[in-house]
mmCIF file of C-alpha atoms in Angstrom:
data_model
loop_
_atom_site.group_PDB
_atom_site.id
_atom_site.type_symbol
_atom_site.label_atom_id
_atom_site.label_comp_id
_atom_site.label_asym_id
_atom_site.label_seq_id
_atom_site.Cartn_x
_atom_site.Cartn_y
_atom_site.Cartn_z
ATOM 1 C CA MET Z 1227 26.171 7.859 19.907
ATOM 2 C CA SER Z 1228 23.673 9.079 17.349
ATOM 3 C CA GLU Z 1229 22.585 12.692 17.235
ATOM 4 C CA MET Z 1230 18.943 11.610 17.148
ATOM 5 C CA ASN Z 1231 17.012 12.156 20.316
ATOM 6 C CA GLN Z 1232 15.763 8.800 21.555
ATOM 7 C CA HIS Z 1233 12.667 10.496 22.940
ATOM 8 C CA ASP Z 1234 11.479 11.893 19.597
ATOM 9 C CA ASP Z 1235 7.939 10.833 18.867
ATOM 10 C CA PRO Z 1236 7.732 9.375 15.304
ATOM 11 C CA VAL Z 1237 4.112 10.509 15.027
ATOM 12 C CA LEU Z 1238 5.134 14.112 15.630
ATOM 13 C CA VAL Z 1239 7.885 13.869 13.032
ATOM 14 C CA GLU Z 1240 5.404 12.617 10.423
ATOM 15 C CA GLU Z 1241 2.982 15.436 11.238
ATOM 16 C CA GLU Z 1242 5.707 17.985 10.525
ATOM 17 C CA ASP Z 1243 5.968 16.647 6.959
ATOM 18 C CA ILE Z 1244 2.266 17.269 6.291
ATOM 19 C CA ALA Z 1245 1.422 20.594 4.676
ATOM 20 C CA VAL Z 1246 -0.790 22.884 6.726
ATOM 21 C CA GLU Z 1247 -3.155 23.377 3.787
ATOM 22 C CA ALA Z 1248 -3.542 19.645 3.069
ATOM 23 C CA PRO Z 1249 -7.153 18.458 3.427
ATOM 24 C CA GLU Z 1250 -7.480 15.875 6.178
ATOM 25 C CA ALA Z 1251 -9.173 13.284 3.943
ATOM 26 C CA ASP Z 1252 -6.364 13.501 1.373
ATOM 27 C CA THR Z 1253 -3.714 13.166 4.056
ATOM 28 C CA VAL Z 1254 -5.381 10.080 5.541
ATOM 29 C CA GLU Z 1255 -5.733 8.475 2.113
ATOM 30 C CA GLN Z 1256 -2.092 9.117 1.231
ATOM 31 C CA HIS Z 1257 -0.819 7.521 4.453
ATOM 32 C CA ARG Z 1258 -3.060 4.449 4.173
ATOM 33 C CA ASN Z 1259 -1.709 1.073 3.055
ATOM 34 C CA LEU Z 1260 -2.451 0.308 -0.561
ATOM 35 C CA ARG Z 1261 -3.811 -3.146 0.183
ATOM 36 C CA GLU Z 1262 -4.823 -4.498 3.548
ATOM 37 C CA ASP Z 1263 -4.512 -8.151 2.467
ATOM 38 C CA SER Z 1264 -1.104 -8.056 0.807
ATOM 39 C CA GLY Z 1265 -0.450 -11.756 1.481
ATOM 40 C CA ASP Z 1266 2.528 -13.634 0.103
ATOM 41 C CA TRP Z 1267 4.038 -12.536 -3.171
ATOM 42 C CA PRO Z 1268 4.486 -14.178 -5.557
ATOM 43 C CA PRO Z 1269 1.593 -16.591 -5.078
ATOM 44 C CA PRO Z 1270 2.490 -20.290 -5.040
ATOM 45 C CA GLY Z 1271 2.977 -21.712 -8.518
ATOM 46 C CA VAL Z 1272 3.882 -18.395 -10.173
ATOM 47 C CA PRO Z 1273 7.411 -18.383 -11.600
ATOM 48 C CA LEU Z 1274 9.716 -15.597 -10.442
ATOM 49 C CA GLU Z 1275 10.234 -14.386 -14.016
ATOM 50 C CA ALA Z 1276 6.483 -13.804 -14.513
ATOM 51 C CA ASP Z 1277 5.358 -10.203 -14.974
ATOM 52 C CA PRO Z 1278 3.831 -9.096 -11.626
ATOM 53 C CA ALA Z 1279 0.968 -7.250 -13.351
ATOM 54 C CA ASP Z 1280 0.059 -10.305 -15.433
ATOM 55 C CA ALA Z 1281 0.260 -12.605 -12.411
ATOM 56 C CA ALA Z 1282 -1.965 -10.285 -10.368
ATOM 57 C CA ASP Z 1283 -4.484 -10.022 -13.216
ATOM 58 C CA GLN Z 1284 -4.627 -13.790 -13.626
ATOM 59 C CA ALA Z 1285 -4.986 -14.321 -9.874
ATOM 60 C CA ARG Z 1286 -7.990 -11.979 -9.678
ATOM 61 C CA VAL Z 1287 -11.228 -13.770 -8.865
ATOM 62 C CA VAL Z 1288 -14.179 -12.539 -10.928
ATOM 63 C CA ASP Z 1289 -17.706 -13.298 -9.745
ATOM 64 C CA VAL Z 1290 -20.007 -15.018 -12.221
ATOM 65 C CA ASP Z 1291 -22.482 -12.126 -12.210
ATOM 66 C CA GLU Z 1292 -19.836 -9.409 -12.576
ATOM 67 C CA ASP Z 1293 -20.533 -7.644 -15.875
ATOM 68 C CA ASP Z 1294 -17.805 -5.025 -15.755
ATOM 69 C CA TYR Z 1295 -14.500 -6.855 -15.990
ATOM 70 C CA ARG Z 1296 -12.534 -4.161 -17.759
#
């Protein structure tokens, strides 16, 4: 049988990894998912050999009135 205690709380284990001096806002931001709407990847119609950065850039929807598109 494994040496791990089956009653260990994973939340408590993660809290032990957090530095005491770490600001709470930084800690929350670092443990947050990068994107909430990850969806399927690659999108339908994108070949597997396509560069992921290029495919993501081309899939981005830009509003008509958006002036600042990089």
